[in-house]
CSV table of C-alpha atoms in Angstrom, one decimal:
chain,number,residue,atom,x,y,z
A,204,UNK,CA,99.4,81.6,59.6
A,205,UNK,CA,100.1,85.3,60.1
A,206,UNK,CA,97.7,85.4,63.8
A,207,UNK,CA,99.2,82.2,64.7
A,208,UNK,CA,103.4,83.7,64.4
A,209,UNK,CA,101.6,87.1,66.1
A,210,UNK,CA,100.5,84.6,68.8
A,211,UNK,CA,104.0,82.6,69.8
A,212,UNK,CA,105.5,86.5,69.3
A,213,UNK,CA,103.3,87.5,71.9
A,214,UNK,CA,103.3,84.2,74.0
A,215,UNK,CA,107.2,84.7,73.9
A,216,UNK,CA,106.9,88.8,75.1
A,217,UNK,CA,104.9,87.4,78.0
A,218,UNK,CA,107.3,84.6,78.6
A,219,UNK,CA,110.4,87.3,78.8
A,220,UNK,CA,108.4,89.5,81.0
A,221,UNK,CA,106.8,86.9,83.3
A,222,UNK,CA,111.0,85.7,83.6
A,223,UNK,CA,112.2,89.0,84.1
A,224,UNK,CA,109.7,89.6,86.6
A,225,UNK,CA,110.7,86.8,88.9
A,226,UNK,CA,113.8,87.1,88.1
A,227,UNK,CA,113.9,90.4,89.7
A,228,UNK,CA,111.8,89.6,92.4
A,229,UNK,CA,114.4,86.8,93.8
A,230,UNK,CA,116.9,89.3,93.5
A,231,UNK,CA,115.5,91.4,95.7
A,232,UNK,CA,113.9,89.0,98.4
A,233,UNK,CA,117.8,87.2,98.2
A,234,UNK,CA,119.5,91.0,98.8
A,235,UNK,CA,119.9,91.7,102.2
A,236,UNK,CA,118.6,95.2,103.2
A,237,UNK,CA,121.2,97.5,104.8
A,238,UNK,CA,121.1,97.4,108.7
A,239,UNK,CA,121.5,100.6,111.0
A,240,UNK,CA,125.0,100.5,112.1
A,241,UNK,CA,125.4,104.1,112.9
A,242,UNK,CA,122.8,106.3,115.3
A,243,UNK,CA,122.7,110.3,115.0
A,244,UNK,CA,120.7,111.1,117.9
A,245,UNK,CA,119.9,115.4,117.6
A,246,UNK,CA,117.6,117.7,119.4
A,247,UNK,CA,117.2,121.0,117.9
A,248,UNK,CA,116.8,124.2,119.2
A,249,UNK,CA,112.8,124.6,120.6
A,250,UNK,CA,111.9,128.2,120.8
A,251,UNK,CA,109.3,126.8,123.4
A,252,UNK,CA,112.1,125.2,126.1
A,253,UNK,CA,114.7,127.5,125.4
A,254,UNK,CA,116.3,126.1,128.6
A,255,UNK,CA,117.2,122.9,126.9
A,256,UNK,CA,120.1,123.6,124.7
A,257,UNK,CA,120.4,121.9,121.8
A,258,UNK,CA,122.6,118.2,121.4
A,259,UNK,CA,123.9,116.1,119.1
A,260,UNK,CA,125.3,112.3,119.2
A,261,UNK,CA,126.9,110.1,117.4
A,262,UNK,CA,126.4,106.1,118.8
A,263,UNK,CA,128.7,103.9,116.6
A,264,UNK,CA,127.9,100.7,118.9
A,265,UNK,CA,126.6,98.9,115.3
A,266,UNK,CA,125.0,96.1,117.9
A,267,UNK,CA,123.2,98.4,119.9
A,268,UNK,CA,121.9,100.5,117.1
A,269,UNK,CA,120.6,97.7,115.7
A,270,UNK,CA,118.8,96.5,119.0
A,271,UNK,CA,117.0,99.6,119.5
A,272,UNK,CA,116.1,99.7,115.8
A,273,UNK,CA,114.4,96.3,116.0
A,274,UNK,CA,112.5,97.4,119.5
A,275,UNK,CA,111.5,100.8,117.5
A,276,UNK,CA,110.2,98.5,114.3
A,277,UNK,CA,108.3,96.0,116.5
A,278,UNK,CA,106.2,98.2,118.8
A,279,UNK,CA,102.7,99.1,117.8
A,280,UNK,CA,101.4,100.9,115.8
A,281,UNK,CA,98.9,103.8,116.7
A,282,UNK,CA,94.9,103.7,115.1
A,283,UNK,CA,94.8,107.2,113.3
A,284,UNK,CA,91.0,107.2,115.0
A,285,UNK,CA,92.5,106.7,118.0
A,286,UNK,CA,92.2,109.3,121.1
A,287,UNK,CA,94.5,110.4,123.5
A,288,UNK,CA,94.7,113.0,126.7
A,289,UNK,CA,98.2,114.4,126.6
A,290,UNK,CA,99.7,116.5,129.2
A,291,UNK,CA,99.8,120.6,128.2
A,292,UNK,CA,103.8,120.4,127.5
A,293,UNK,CA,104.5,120.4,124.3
A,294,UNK,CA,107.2,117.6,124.3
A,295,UNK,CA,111.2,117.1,124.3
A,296,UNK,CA,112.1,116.1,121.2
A,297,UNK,CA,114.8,113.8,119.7
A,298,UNK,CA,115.9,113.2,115.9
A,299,UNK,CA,116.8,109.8,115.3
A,300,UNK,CA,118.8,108.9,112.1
A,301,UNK,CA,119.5,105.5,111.2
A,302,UNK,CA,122.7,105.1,108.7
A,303,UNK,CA,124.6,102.5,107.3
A,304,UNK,CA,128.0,104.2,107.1
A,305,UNK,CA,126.2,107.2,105.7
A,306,UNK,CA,123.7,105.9,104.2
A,307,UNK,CA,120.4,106.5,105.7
A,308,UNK,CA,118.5,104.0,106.6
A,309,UNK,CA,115.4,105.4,108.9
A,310,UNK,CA,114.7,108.9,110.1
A,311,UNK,CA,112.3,109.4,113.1
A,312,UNK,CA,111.3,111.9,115.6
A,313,UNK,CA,111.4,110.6,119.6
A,314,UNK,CA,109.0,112.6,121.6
A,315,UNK,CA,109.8,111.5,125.2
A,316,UNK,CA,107.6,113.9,127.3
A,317,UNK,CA,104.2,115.1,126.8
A,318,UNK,CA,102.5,112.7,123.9
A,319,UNK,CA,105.0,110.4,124.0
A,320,UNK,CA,105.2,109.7,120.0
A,321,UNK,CA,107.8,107.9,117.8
A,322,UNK,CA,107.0,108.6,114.7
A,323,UNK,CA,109.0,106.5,111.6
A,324,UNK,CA,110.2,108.1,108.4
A,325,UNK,CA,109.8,111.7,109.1
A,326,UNK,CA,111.6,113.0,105.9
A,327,UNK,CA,108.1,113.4,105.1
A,328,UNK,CA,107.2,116.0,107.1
A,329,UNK,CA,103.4,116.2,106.8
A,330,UNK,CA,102.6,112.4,106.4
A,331,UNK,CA,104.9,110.0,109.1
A,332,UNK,CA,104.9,106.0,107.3
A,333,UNK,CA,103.9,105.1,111.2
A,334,UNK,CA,103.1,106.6,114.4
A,335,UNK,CA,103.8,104.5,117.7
A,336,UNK,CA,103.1,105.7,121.2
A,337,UNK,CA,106.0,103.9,123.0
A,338,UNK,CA,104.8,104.1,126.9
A,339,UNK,CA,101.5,102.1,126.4
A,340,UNK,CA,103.1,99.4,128.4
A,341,UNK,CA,106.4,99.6,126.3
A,342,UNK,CA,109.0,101.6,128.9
A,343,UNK,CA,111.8,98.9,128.1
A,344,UNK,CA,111.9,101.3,124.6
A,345,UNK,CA,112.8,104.3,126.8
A,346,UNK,CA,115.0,102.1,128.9
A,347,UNK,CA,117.3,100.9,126.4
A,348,UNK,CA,116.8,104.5,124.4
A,349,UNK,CA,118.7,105.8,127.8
A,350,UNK,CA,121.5,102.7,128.1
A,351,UNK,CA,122.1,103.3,123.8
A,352,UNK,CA,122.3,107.1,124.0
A,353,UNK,CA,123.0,107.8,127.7
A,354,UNK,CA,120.0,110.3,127.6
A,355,UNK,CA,117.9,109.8,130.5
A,356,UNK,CA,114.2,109.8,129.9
């Protein structure tokens, strides 16, 4: 009698935590995730191009934020065994920060000379989520990088 109430006990544990589980899971495939509406475009200070002062934008265009967000998430990603030839400059580089209101979204570093690299959630410094090399057949990214920040690349 006692093993059999220690069963239904434990049958209704896994019952609560099997609901609870989906529960929360629906809740967060039915929340919508925050889209970019605001784009901090920056380029710091590189004490290798000490020609190219440094900038800072804001783009507040929520539609075109978004667009080149979506075009930044859907091109490919790089093989990390992957090889590439890459001329000797060492690259102009752009921040890119995502926000809803100012909330951040996305963070990633636009190489646009050089290696060409995007890489995605640089907040970690030493370990990028993603690495994409834009110009492999992907210059509509650059394009509409230009028309969104008026930076020509």
């Amino acid at each position: 009698m006692l093993k059999q109430k220690k069963f239904r006990v434990g049958l209704a544990l896994l019952a609560v935590a099997v609901l609870a589980f989906g529960v929360f899971t629906v809740v967060s495939l039915v929340s919508p995730k925050p889209e970019p509406t605001v784009l901090l475009v920056s380029r710091p200070i590189d004490p290798y191009k000490p020609a190219l002062p440094p900038f800072e934008k804001r783009i507040t265009d929520a539609a075109a934020v978004q667009r080149l967000y979506d075009t930044s998430m859907a091109l490919p990603g790089i093989s990390p065994f992957a090889s590439y030839n890459c001329g000797s400059d060492n690259g102009e580089v752009y921040k890119l920060t995502f926000l809803n209101g100012t909330t951040i979204i996305k963070t990633m570093e636009l190489q646009v000379s050089g290696c060409e690299w995007l890489l995605i959630d640089t907040d970690n410094l030493f370990h990028p989520q993603d690495v994409r090399q834009p110009l492999l057949g992907k210059t509509d990214f650059f394009a509409l990088f230009s028309r969104t920040t008026g930076i020509a690349v």
